[in-house]
Amino acid sequence: FAQITAEESEDEPPPREERANARLSERDAAGGKNEGAVTKETEGDGQRDGEEAEQPDQTPVLSNKPRKKKKKRKTKKTSAGETLEDNDLEDIDSLLEKIEDTSGLSQQTQSGIIADSRPLLYVEHRNLNPENELKRYFGARAVLGDQRPRQRQRQYVRSMWLTAPKNTWPRYSKTGIAMQLVDTRRGVQHFTFEHHREYQQVQFKFLDAVESMDPNNIVLLLQMNPYHVDSLLQLSDVCRMQEDQEMARDLIERALYSLECAFHPVFSLTSGTCRLDYRRPENRAFFLALFKHLMFLEKRGCPRTALEFCKLILSLDPENDPLCVLLLIDFLSLRAREYTFLTRIFQEWESHRNLSQLPNFAFSVPLAYFFLSQQEERSELEISQARERAARLIQLALIMFPSVLMPLLDRCSVQPDARVTSHPFFGLNAQISQPPALNQLTSLYVGRTHSLWKDPAVMAWLETHVHEVLRMVDARDPLVEDSEHKRKMRYQSAPRNIYRHVILSEMKEATAALPLEVTSQPVMGFDPLPPLDSIISYTRPERTNHPSNESTLSLFFRSLLPNFNLQGDIRHDGEEEAGAGQDLNQGVNRLMAAMRDMLANIQFQEPPRDDNPEGDGDWD
């Protein structure tokens, strides 16, 4: 459509008399409507003069048939180059309005707050591309630079939604991952990824490489299988720990590309009705790759794109929410200034999900209403209603979660007044007396969203309602006692998905509050805290353990370096004691040499920057 619009925009609008003649000729013609006007190709004897006139001289390649006459500017043209009557134009206008309404235009509700007509977890394809968001901020020229002419030379022709393949990646070939439709219930389709036999063998090798504690083994595995998803996830964590953010992000994008190539034909990213069961190990890589990609997007300054990926993760399993993205979606909504979406999810899910019992929703929703009340383009009714809801909800949040205030003010470098500091309701006892599970939630929220509260206008608004809450506490409002009772009864222990979210988020405030039963067990980046009720489709074959003749010293060295072999050859019992001193010296020397080789080899070569014109800049 864009090419046709650009080519025909030079034509002047036709006179009214010629338009009338064109309409008469159209009514007499067979078919009534020109359905093939976009391609400008004639269809036998049914070709009309108006259609002939629509073939501009500048585009002879669109039709190889000779033109009979040149009757330019005879008919009225739309942007698509079609010949339409006035009634048809009106019909198309009404149709476009309907399409815009269903695609997300806001509609006014009786409550005065803007509501969206789309499904709550509807995902827009264009919002999954971070370049679109960066273009809005900086312009297309600043984002793309000199990439446009070189894109024609790309070896990848397949269009992907989650990520754009890069020329620096290895050529893709089928990896052995497939997606199957399990069943359809109540309009919701349940899918699952499947690993074919060859992929299962690679997965077993990957588990061996993880147990070796040597990242080089994963690198070697990826050289043979460049699109093995779990290897990409695990190696991305290693690169991120070494502060190679660009390589870590690139590996995650490659994992997403590999998984998207395996999508089922009817699997939809946008409908919000496709489900994946996290209990199946084959599905977890998709959840984790989306979450880690989301975190990279947020750090790059693309909160709107990150919010869209967050909605996608939530739509895959909204009931169980295995990665507990509900603890993150409010922050991304506020950062992306999608205040209406945040208030909508709170209104629609509060009745059956009790979102107000999560500290992040309890504080972020009134903050969203406050920002809505500051928008001058809204009517007086909307502003007053948003201001009232913000006041009511922030007071409820402060009464329910008093332990949030003082750490939040401390992170914002704000010194509260003497009345707030000396009052026991917000004092140190509020942090000490709260259950451990609640401490994890409040620490996570303060560590993640404190920057959103630094606005002086927000602080002035918060101060007003803090004093109002203190007045209610001093007046012994029954709501205060009821909230204290709820805090003691609830939050005794957090579910496993919250622990998984805290581990993936890597917020040091919340990680420090994790219980010992979580921190004492090993956590793997490709599958942190697997569900206790996992659905196993295939198992790893047991490896035969031969009886070991190694000495205690050799076993100790092997525990430090699993690939190290201390014994050059096995001696008899009589000779073992005599050569113990020599074995010790040789063993230590061999161990140190092996460790030096290992440390020297743990390095990851970055892709050549000059040959990667499509690579993202370092935004981290």
XYZ file of C-alpha atoms in Angstrom:
620
model
C 0.000 0.000 0.000
C 2.813 2.392 0.772
C 4.280 2.197 -2.718
C 0.949 2.723 -4.409
C 0.166 5.699 -2.212
C 3.523 7.274 -2.939
C 3.171 6.784 -6.687
C -0.355 8.077 -6.990
C -0.084 10.987 -4.617
C 1.159 13.187 -7.437
C -2.188 12.994 -9.265
C -4.615 15.794 -8.627
C -8.156 14.990 -7.481
C -10.529 14.588 -10.499
C -13.283 17.081 -11.238
C -16.758 16.374 -9.908
C -18.277 15.838 -13.422
C -15.696 13.215 -14.288
C -16.314 11.449 -10.976
C -20.036 11.251 -11.796
C -19.326 9.769 -15.242
C -17.000 7.264 -13.668
C -19.711 6.178 -11.237
C -22.167 5.613 -14.099
C -19.648 3.494 -15.962
C -18.975 1.500 -12.791
C -22.660 0.735 -12.247
C -22.948 -0.603 -15.786
C -19.809 -2.711 -15.514
C -19.989 -6.356 -14.421
C -18.893 -7.139 -10.880
C -19.774 -3.761 -9.419
C -16.571 -3.424 -7.448
C -12.948 -3.610 -8.368
C -11.475 -6.160 -6.026
C -8.181 -6.349 -7.866
C -7.412 -2.639 -7.878
C -4.404 -3.082 -5.635
C -2.472 -5.137 -8.180
C -3.753 -3.141 -11.184
C -4.035 -6.295 -13.353
C -6.799 -6.725 -15.921
C -9.117 -9.727 -15.761
C -10.334 -10.604 -19.282
C -13.135 -8.607 -20.895
C -14.464 -7.395 -17.550
C -11.784 -4.674 -17.374
C -13.355 -1.229 -17.026
C -12.136 2.042 -18.353
C -11.832 3.347 -14.825
C -9.464 0.515 -14.021
C -7.416 1.229 -17.087
C -7.072 4.813 -16.030
C -5.709 3.737 -12.690
C -2.494 2.371 -14.162
C 0.053 5.183 -13.817
C 2.800 5.580 -16.358
C 5.430 5.320 -13.652
C 4.666 1.657 -12.867
C 4.643 -0.366 -16.107
C 5.969 -3.459 -14.322
C 2.660 -4.082 -12.588
C 0.958 -5.184 -15.783
C 2.407 -6.651 -18.957
C -0.755 -6.105 -21.009
C -0.883 -3.059 -23.312
C -3.075 -0.194 -22.269
C -5.894 0.709 -24.633
C -6.391 4.326 -23.671
C -5.093 6.922 -21.298
C -7.915 8.417 -19.269
C -6.157 9.923 -16.323
C -7.928 11.616 -13.441
C -11.241 10.093 -14.379
C -12.141 8.423 -11.163
C -11.814 9.148 -7.510
C -8.982 7.233 -5.892
C -8.527 6.246 -2.335
C -5.144 5.743 -0.692
C -5.192 2.134 -1.938
C -5.910 3.171 -5.494
C -9.425 1.719 -5.553
C -12.455 3.112 -7.404
C -15.234 3.598 -4.915
C -18.540 5.335 -4.598
C -19.402 7.779 -1.856
C -21.475 5.135 -0.098
C -18.548 2.747 -0.286
C -16.304 5.389 1.194
C -18.681 5.850 4.085
C -18.795 2.104 4.600
C -15.009 1.921 4.658
C -14.809 4.811 7.111
C -17.176 3.048 9.464
C -15.241 -0.184 8.989
C -11.967 1.538 9.827
C -13.515 2.972 12.961
C -14.554 -0.518 14.020
C -11.089 -1.861 13.297
C -9.478 0.920 15.303
C -11.847 0.260 18.178
C -10.976 -3.428 18.220
C -7.261 -2.704 17.841
C -7.103 -0.744 21.009
C -8.554 2.727 20.779
C -9.719 3.851 24.174
C -13.389 4.221 24.913
C -15.144 6.321 27.501
C -16.923 4.446 30.276
C -19.588 5.524 32.722
C -17.054 5.714 35.540
C -15.118 8.405 33.717
C -11.922 6.348 33.434
C -10.653 5.407 29.999
C -11.200 1.712 29.253
C -9.736 -0.491 26.541
C -12.011 -2.585 24.342
C -9.399 -5.267 23.627
C -8.779 -8.350 25.792
C -6.722 -7.541 28.858
C -3.678 -9.585 27.831
C -3.850 -8.705 24.148
C -0.335 -8.422 22.711
C 0.490 -6.147 19.787
C 3.119 -7.378 17.361
C 4.541 -3.934 16.716
C 5.150 -3.431 20.421
C 7.335 -6.545 20.563
C 10.010 -4.806 18.499
C 12.265 -2.562 20.621
C 13.358 -0.637 17.530
C 9.842 0.782 17.202
C 10.030 2.165 20.733
C 13.517 3.557 20.212
C 12.375 5.229 16.999
C 9.659 7.044 18.929
C 12.268 8.348 21.340
C 15.170 9.166 19.025
C 13.870 8.966 15.460
C 14.402 6.320 12.782
C 17.635 7.853 11.490
C 19.295 7.712 14.904
C 18.192 4.111 15.502
C 18.787 2.552 12.090
C 21.697 4.665 10.886
C 23.192 3.139 7.756
C 21.483 -0.243 8.187
C 18.765 0.297 5.590
C 20.743 -0.356 2.387
C 22.542 -3.307 3.914
C 19.368 -5.073 5.009
C 18.805 -6.206 1.411
C 21.859 -8.431 1.694
C 20.529 -10.342 4.708
C 20.605 -14.099 4.437
C 17.492 -14.470 6.590
C 14.190 -14.002 4.860
C 11.834 -15.376 7.487
C 9.947 -12.710 9.410
C 9.943 -13.235 13.159
C 7.986 -11.444 15.870
C 10.017 -12.030 19.023
C 13.446 -11.097 17.725
C 15.190 -10.239 14.471
C 17.836 -12.743 13.287
C 21.325 -11.318 12.777
C 23.917 -11.975 10.116
C 26.461 -12.836 12.813
C 24.425 -15.851 13.935
C 25.114 -19.344 12.622
C 22.831 -20.503 9.859
C 19.686 -22.004 11.322
C 18.763 -25.619 10.740
C 16.094 -27.691 12.429
C 17.144 -28.428 15.983
C 14.739 -31.197 16.942
C 12.248 -29.004 18.847
C 8.595 -29.053 17.823
C 5.348 -27.703 19.265
C 2.199 -29.786 19.514
C -1.399 -28.871 20.252
C -2.410 -30.866 23.322
C -6.104 -29.967 23.549
C -8.624 -27.138 23.355
C -10.904 -26.364 26.281
C -13.415 -23.494 26.460
C -11.798 -21.628 23.627
C -8.306 -21.917 25.145
C -5.653 -23.891 23.287
C -3.021 -25.796 25.267
C 0.331 -26.395 23.569
C 3.589 -28.011 24.543
C 7.101 -28.137 23.136
C 8.517 -31.566 22.337
C 12.119 -32.733 22.067
C 12.890 -35.214 19.331
C 15.374 -38.008 19.903
C 18.368 -36.129 18.484
C 17.602 -33.112 20.645
C 17.299 -35.337 23.703
C 20.829 -36.616 23.095
C 22.098 -33.031 22.952
C 20.190 -32.283 26.156
C 21.955 -35.149 27.931
C 25.326 -33.798 26.785
C 24.322 -30.389 28.085
C 23.525 -31.799 31.517
C 26.936 -33.460 31.556
C 28.537 -30.123 30.657
C 26.680 -28.368 33.474
C 27.812 -30.976 35.984
C 31.411 -30.484 34.869
C 31.251 -26.876 36.134
C 33.297 -25.837 33.094
C 31.691 -23.219 30.819
C 34.016 -24.240 28.016
C 32.152 -27.514 27.710
C 28.968 -25.548 27.026
C 30.830 -23.452 24.454
C 31.993 -26.607 22.693
C 28.452 -27.971 22.756
C 27.127 -24.768 21.193
C 29.720 -24.947 18.440
C 28.231 -28.273 17.394
C 24.607 -27.284 18.175
C 24.403 -23.474 17.902
C 20.667 -23.311 18.641
C 20.432 -25.553 21.691
C 18.181 -23.453 23.907
C 19.264 -24.477 27.422
C 22.936 -24.031 26.491
C 22.181 -20.531 25.241
C 20.361 -19.665 28.462
C 23.099 -21.023 30.713
C 25.934 -19.413 28.757
C 24.059 -16.102 28.770
C 24.158 -16.129 32.564
C 27.906 -16.771 32.477
C 28.444 -13.844 30.089
C 26.300 -11.575 32.228
C 28.304 -12.466 35.338
C 31.420 -11.511 33.386
C 29.686 -8.204 32.529
C 29.515 -8.993 28.830
C 25.975 -7.707 28.516
C 25.936 -7.530 24.723
C 26.895 -11.189 24.293
C 24.453 -12.251 27.037
C 21.603 -10.416 25.312
C 22.552 -11.857 21.926
C 22.441 -15.426 23.261
C 18.958 -14.890 24.706
C 17.711 -13.501 21.412
C 19.138 -16.521 19.605
C 17.283 -18.827 22.018
C 14.020 -16.983 21.327
C 14.619 -17.277 17.600
C 15.178 -21.024 17.888
C 11.948 -21.489 19.853
C 9.876 -19.288 17.577
C 10.984 -21.315 14.561
C 9.365 -24.334 16.252
C 5.954 -22.688 16.827
C 2.819 -24.569 15.910
C 0.976 -23.033 12.916
C -2.034 -22.056 15.049
C -0.031 -20.858 18.060
C -0.779 -17.151 18.504
C 1.273 -14.652 20.442
C -1.406 -11.981 20.410
C -4.722 -13.666 21.156
C -4.027 -14.376 24.824
C -5.761 -17.769 24.517
C -2.709 -20.008 24.017
C -1.327 -21.786 27.063
C 1.901 -23.573 27.969
C 2.255 -25.761 31.055
C 5.336 -24.794 33.070
C 5.354 -28.200 34.725
C 6.706 -29.666 31.492
C 10.504 -29.109 31.336
C 10.354 -28.597 27.560
C 8.196 -25.481 28.035
C 10.269 -23.793 30.715
C 12.955 -22.562 28.336
C 10.393 -20.388 26.538
C 9.213 -18.781 29.783
C 12.768 -18.136 30.965
C 13.991 -16.803 27.619
C 11.085 -14.361 27.483
C 11.699 -13.217 31.050
C 15.432 -12.673 30.561
C 14.822 -10.885 27.286
C 12.317 -8.691 29.106
C 14.899 -7.762 31.729
C 17.428 -6.797 29.053
C 14.812 -4.641 27.329
C 14.008 -2.818 30.550
C 17.687 -2.093 31.160
C 18.066 -0.797 27.602
C 15.349 1.769 28.233
C 12.487 0.052 26.375
C 9.810 -0.308 29.094
C 6.908 -0.384 26.623
C 8.392 -3.342 24.767
C 9.247 -5.028 28.064
C 5.631 -4.580 29.198
C 4.397 -6.307 26.049
C 6.679 -9.283 26.710
C 5.466 -9.318 30.324
C 1.865 -9.541 29.106
C 2.903 -12.358 26.783
C 4.442 -14.359 29.648
C 1.354 -13.821 31.777
C -0.960 -14.905 28.960
C 0.847 -18.256 28.644
C -0.337 -19.318 32.114
C -2.343 -16.549 33.824
C -3.755 -18.777 36.536
C -0.506 -20.178 37.936
C 1.881 -17.416 36.768
C 4.973 -19.641 37.191
C 7.456 -16.729 37.031
C 5.163 -14.442 39.054
C 5.348 -11.580 36.579
C 2.495 -9.934 38.482
C 5.236 -8.652 40.782
C 6.817 -6.898 37.798
C 3.990 -5.820 35.525
C 3.035 -2.803 37.646
C 6.562 -1.401 37.513
C 6.757 -1.768 33.742
C 3.316 -0.180 33.339
C 4.379 2.854 35.354
C 7.684 3.184 33.527
C 5.952 2.911 30.151
C 3.247 5.356 31.348
C 0.560 2.783 30.626
C -1.455 3.883 33.640
C -4.794 2.867 32.163
C -3.653 -0.716 31.649
C -2.472 -0.956 35.263
C -5.749 0.353 36.646
C -7.680 -1.944 34.332
C -5.885 -5.132 35.368
C -6.421 -4.135 38.996
C -10.157 -3.588 38.489
C -10.716 -6.795 36.525
C -8.550 -9.150 38.589
C -8.943 -7.811 42.114
C -12.128 -9.773 42.769
C -10.630 -13.204 42.067
C -6.854 -12.633 42.437
C -6.735 -10.275 45.463
C -4.110 -8.076 43.850
C -4.390 -5.549 46.679
C -2.714 -8.125 48.954
C 0.496 -7.731 46.951
C 2.470 -4.677 48.124
C 3.463 -3.767 44.584
C -0.146 -3.439 43.418
C -1.229 -1.814 46.685
C 1.221 1.064 46.106
C 1.567 1.205 42.319
C -2.147 1.421 41.487
C -2.746 4.606 43.554
C 0.428 6.016 42.039
C -1.020 5.316 38.574
C -4.264 7.088 39.523
C -2.205 10.032 40.784
C -0.400 10.300 37.445
C -3.757 10.098 35.645
C -5.044 12.987 37.760
C -2.081 15.080 36.599
C -2.906 14.760 32.885
C -4.343 18.041 31.712
C -6.018 16.600 28.614
C -8.520 14.709 30.750
C -11.887 16.097 31.775
C -12.589 17.492 35.209
C -14.703 14.444 36.061
C -11.894 12.036 35.201
C -9.331 14.065 37.127
C -11.471 14.293 40.248
C -12.318 10.585 40.186
C -8.684 9.622 39.689
C -7.631 11.893 42.545
C -10.222 10.378 44.891
C -9.250 6.810 44.039
C -5.569 7.597 44.448
C -6.169 9.063 47.915
C -8.301 6.145 49.077
C -5.981 3.435 47.759
C -2.712 4.948 49.019
C -4.168 5.210 52.519
C -5.226 1.572 52.398
C -1.751 0.610 51.204
C -0.012 2.512 54.006
C -2.286 0.928 56.605
C -1.876 -2.578 55.211
C 1.886 -2.380 54.550
C 3.412 0.220 56.900
C 6.857 -1.374 56.555
C 7.203 -0.020 53.000
C 7.310 3.676 53.890
C 10.610 4.102 55.753
C 12.753 1.951 53.385
C 11.132 3.733 50.430
C 11.951 7.174 51.829
C 15.474 6.027 52.610
C 16.054 4.826 49.020
C 14.655 8.121 47.734
C 17.015 10.081 50.047
C 14.043 11.773 51.731
C 14.135 12.612 55.432
C 10.667 12.318 57.000
C 9.489 14.827 59.567
C 9.678 14.262 63.302
C 6.085 13.103 63.669
C 6.536 10.261 61.172
C 9.958 9.278 62.519
C 8.845 9.093 66.143
C 5.539 7.326 65.521
C 5.728 3.569 66.256
C 3.342 2.673 63.407
C 5.974 3.394 60.741
C 8.983 2.805 62.962
C 11.512 -0.009 63.091
C 9.023 -2.347 64.688
C 7.031 -2.379 61.441
C 9.937 -4.046 59.638
C 10.866 -6.437 62.444
C 7.395 -7.719 63.206
C 6.357 -8.566 59.638
C 6.518 -12.201 58.430
C 9.491 -13.274 56.282
C 7.383 -13.768 53.162
C 6.037 -10.224 53.406
C 9.562 -8.945 53.953
C 10.581 -10.464 50.603
C 7.698 -8.775 48.784
C 8.270 -5.353 50.322
C 12.039 -5.517 49.769
C 11.476 -6.483 46.146
C 9.071 -3.607 45.566
C 11.211 -0.947 47.223
C 14.365 -2.070 45.460
C 12.676 -2.128 42.061
C 10.377 0.910 42.032
C 11.908 3.469 44.406
C 13.014 5.634 41.470
C 9.368 6.213 40.489
C 8.653 7.899 43.829
C 11.435 10.496 43.675
C 9.272 13.072 41.925
C 8.728 16.044 44.322
C 5.038 16.181 43.409
C 4.681 12.480 44.257
C 6.458 12.970 47.574
C 4.240 15.919 48.505
C 1.151 13.848 47.694
C 2.492 10.907 49.706
C 3.309 13.107 52.699
C -0.259 14.375 52.876
C -1.709 10.882 53.092
C 0.941 9.627 55.518
C -0.229 12.229 58.008
C -3.842 11.256 57.336
C -3.000 7.618 58.087
C -1.307 8.616 61.338
C -4.466 10.462 62.318
C -6.492 7.298 61.653
C -4.040 5.224 63.709
C -4.224 7.615 66.644
C -8.026 7.555 66.422
C -7.916 3.748 66.662
C -9.665 3.187 63.376
C -10.869 -0.464 63.196
C -9.307 -0.760 59.741
C -5.832 -0.495 61.300
C -6.396 -3.405 63.663
C -7.999 -5.505 60.941
C -5.004 -4.954 58.644
C -2.596 -5.974 61.382
C -4.535 -9.189 61.902
C -4.385 -9.956 58.147
C -0.632 -9.428 58.088
C -0.113 -11.937 60.860
C -2.427 -14.560 59.406
C -1.219 -14.287 55.816
C 2.284 -14.220 54.364
C 3.502 -17.121 56.497
C 5.354 -18.654 53.549
C 5.710 -17.557 49.954
C 4.791 -19.881 47.077
C 7.534 -21.308 44.921
C 6.855 -19.004 41.967
C 7.678 -15.949 44.112
C 11.018 -17.474 45.086
C 11.648 -18.190 41.410
C 10.851 -14.571 40.536
C 13.164 -13.208 43.217
C 16.020 -15.394 41.974
C 15.514 -14.338 38.355
C 15.162 -10.659 39.244
C 18.454 -10.626 41.177
C 17.347 -7.800 43.459
C 19.846 -7.937 46.280
C 17.338 -6.629 48.829
C 14.909 -9.447 48.114
C 17.544 -12.129 47.559
C 18.943 -11.501 51.032
C 15.494 -12.269 52.476
C 15.158 -15.689 50.822
C 14.767 -18.587 53.270
C 17.540 -21.099 53.873
C 15.730 -23.958 52.144
C 15.914 -21.977 48.898
C 19.447 -20.600 49.138
C 20.948 -23.918 50.264
C 20.071 -25.782 47.059
C 21.862 -25.234 43.727
C 20.038 -22.970 41.305
C 20.627 -23.433 37.593
C 20.005 -20.589 35.184
C 18.301 -22.855 32.636
C 15.792 -24.185 35.211
C 15.653 -22.314 38.551
C 13.567 -24.021 41.238
C 11.762 -26.568 39.048
C 8.165 -27.331 40.079
C 7.738 -30.157 42.532
C 4.964 -31.670 40.384
C 6.882 -31.669 37.103
C 5.540 -33.691 34.174
C 8.530 -35.670 32.868
C 8.233 -36.906 29.287
C 11.708 -38.461 29.010
C 14.425 -39.217 31.548
C 18.157 -39.087 31.407
C 19.800 -42.506 31.267
C 21.686 -43.461 34.385
C 25.432 -43.451 34.045
C 27.273 -46.529 35.325
C 29.650 -45.715 38.156
C 32.723 -47.955 38.137
C 34.381 -48.632 41.501
C 37.063 -46.057 42.102
C 40.623 -46.922 43.154
C 41.472 -43.257 43.723
C 42.964 -42.115 46.974
C 41.379 -39.567 49.300
C 43.726 -36.863 48.015
C 42.712 -37.605 44.431
C 39.012 -37.462 45.293
C 39.589 -34.106 47.011
C 41.288 -32.672 43.945
C 38.523 -34.056 41.714
C 35.915 -32.294 43.855
C 37.714 -29.031 43.115
C 38.117 -29.732 39.415
C 35.864 -32.509 38.078
C 37.857 -32.960 34.839
C 41.175 -33.360 36.649
C 42.781 -36.809 36.944
C 45.456 -36.994 39.631
C 46.627 -40.556 39.145
C 49.015 -41.106 36.289
C 48.976 -44.864 36.861
C 47.717 -47.139 39.629
C 50.269 -48.580 42.020
C 50.049 -51.648 44.167
C 49.332 -51.253 47.872
C 52.944 -51.845 48.816
C 54.263 -49.107 46.563
C 51.523 -46.560 47.313
C 52.817 -45.510 50.714
C 56.392 -45.159 49.515
C 55.427 -42.852 46.667
C 52.938 -40.757 48.601
C 55.214 -37.732 48.869
C 56.093 -37.811 45.198
C 52.418 -38.228 44.250
C 51.518 -35.213 46.363
C 54.024 -32.924 44.653
C 53.109 -34.134 41.194
C 49.410 -33.943 41.938
C 49.566 -30.377 43.211
C 51.652 -29.288 40.227
C 49.262 -30.985 37.836
C 46.262 -29.417 39.569
C 47.711 -25.900 39.410
C 48.579 -26.303 35.729
C 45.091 -27.547 34.963
C 43.495 -24.670 36.876
C 45.642 -22.146 35.035
C 44.585 -23.658 31.729
C 40.953 -23.548 32.764
C 41.074 -19.905 33.833
C 42.898 -18.979 30.661
C 40.336 -20.701 28.492
C 37.217 -19.234 30.121
C 36.758 -16.423 27.663
C 34.113 -15.612 25.136
C 35.012 -13.970 21.901
C 32.800 -11.028 21.057
C 31.345 -10.798 17.546
C 33.237 -8.368 15.274
C 31.611 -5.002 15.728
C 32.586 -3.642 12.284
C 30.860 -6.510 10.489
C 27.714 -6.291 12.560
C 25.896 -3.195 11.327
C 22.609 -4.400 12.806
C 23.947 -4.958 16.291
C 22.415 -2.857 19.032
C 24.471 -0.268 20.784
C 25.587 -0.758 24.341
C 22.680 0.644 26.312
C 23.553 -1.030 29.578
